């Protein structure tokens, strides 16, 4: 089964991905400043399950720390957001 990403979390809310926008002067667009971690979700009996989600977010927050980038959430907060997006 293929799962589509119809929703994302942006600026504290879950929204349809095609409605998300960023300002043209966003630092990441001009200078490539970002931290990235890919997280997979697998379908098990019709329910999406995140694969090693805690480890992924620990690496992401470590990358943010090294790059001196603030994260609005801790690991548990990011896990909760991921679950909200999957339920949307």
Short mmCIF file of C-alpha atoms in Angstrom, two decimals:
data_model
loop_
_atom_site.label_atom_id
_atom_site.label_comp_id
_atom_site.label_asym_id
_atom_site.label_seq_id
_atom_site.Cartn_x
_atom_site.Cartn_y
_atom_site.Cartn_z
CA UNK A 1 0.00 0.00 0.00
CA UNK A 2 1.30 3.45 -0.88
CA UNK A 3 0.68 6.20 1.64
CA UNK A 4 0.43 9.78 0.45
CA UNK A 5 1.53 12.80 2.42
CA UNK A 6 -1.58 14.96 2.09
CA UNK A 7 -0.86 16.95 5.25
CA UNK A 8 2.17 18.53 6.90
CA UNK A 9 2.89 20.28 10.18
CA UNK A 10 3.99 23.88 9.77
CA UNK A 11 4.16 26.75 12.24
CA UNK A 12 2.38 24.76 14.93
CA UNK A 13 -0.52 23.40 12.92
CA UNK A 14 -1.42 20.49 10.66
CA UNK A 15 -2.41 21.73 7.21
CA UNK A 16 -2.82 20.41 3.65
CA UNK A 17 0.67 20.34 2.12
CA UNK A 18 -0.45 22.28 -0.95
CA UNK A 19 -1.46 25.24 1.24
CA UNK A 20 1.91 25.56 2.98
CA UNK A 21 4.04 28.51 1.93
CA UNK A 22 7.33 30.07 3.00
CA UNK A 23 8.44 33.66 2.64
CA UNK A 24 10.79 34.42 -0.26
CA UNK A 25 13.40 35.72 2.19
CA UNK A 26 13.47 32.52 4.24
CA UNK A 27 17.08 31.90 5.29
CA UNK A 28 16.99 28.23 4.29
CA UNK A 29 16.00 29.12 0.72
CA UNK A 30 18.87 31.55 0.24
CA UNK A 31 21.64 29.86 2.18
CA UNK A 32 20.62 26.23 2.49
CA UNK A 33 20.51 26.38 6.29
CA UNK A 34 18.57 23.34 7.40
CA UNK A 35 18.66 20.06 9.26
CA UNK A 36 17.03 17.04 7.64
CA UNK A 37 16.07 13.56 8.75
CA UNK A 38 13.93 11.15 6.75
CA UNK A 39 11.40 9.06 8.66
CA UNK A 40 9.50 6.16 7.14
CA UNK A 41 6.02 5.02 8.03
CA UNK A 42 4.99 1.46 7.20
CA UNK A 43 1.47 0.15 6.83
CA UNK A 44 0.74 -2.68 9.24
CA UNK A 45 -2.83 -3.98 9.07
CA UNK A 46 -4.09 -0.68 7.66
CA UNK A 47 -2.38 1.48 10.29
CA UNK A 48 0.79 3.52 9.64
CA UNK A 49 3.68 2.84 12.02
CA UNK A 50 6.75 5.07 12.28
CA UNK A 51 10.06 3.23 11.95
CA UNK A 52 12.62 4.07 14.66
CA UNK A 53 11.07 7.49 15.07
CA UNK A 54 12.80 8.29 18.38
CA UNK A 55 16.25 7.61 16.92
CA UNK A 56 15.47 9.77 13.88
CA UNK A 57 14.39 12.72 15.99
CA UNK A 58 17.37 12.35 18.32
CA UNK A 59 19.65 12.64 15.27
CA UNK A 60 17.65 15.59 13.95
CA UNK A 61 17.94 17.49 17.22
CA UNK A 62 21.65 16.69 17.42
CA UNK A 63 22.05 18.14 13.90
CA UNK A 64 20.16 21.24 15.03
CA UNK A 65 22.42 21.58 18.06
CA UNK A 66 25.59 21.25 15.98
CA UNK A 67 24.29 23.85 13.51
CA UNK A 68 23.17 26.09 16.40
CA UNK A 69 19.59 25.98 15.20
CA UNK A 70 16.76 26.14 17.74
CA UNK A 71 14.08 23.46 17.62
CA UNK A 72 10.57 24.42 18.70
CA UNK A 73 9.97 20.92 20.11
CA UNK A 74 11.83 18.18 21.95
CA UNK A 75 11.94 14.55 20.75
CA UNK A 76 8.60 13.63 22.34
CA UNK A 77 7.00 16.74 20.87
CA UNK A 78 8.18 15.84 17.37
CA UNK A 79 6.92 12.28 17.79
CA UNK A 80 3.51 13.64 18.82
CA UNK A 81 3.43 15.96 15.79
CA UNK A 82 4.31 13.06 13.49
CA UNK A 83 1.42 11.03 14.88
CA UNK A 84 -0.94 14.00 14.40
CA UNK A 85 0.09 14.28 10.75
CA UNK A 86 -0.39 10.56 10.18
CA UNK A 87 -3.90 10.75 11.67
CA UNK A 88 -4.85 13.74 9.48
#
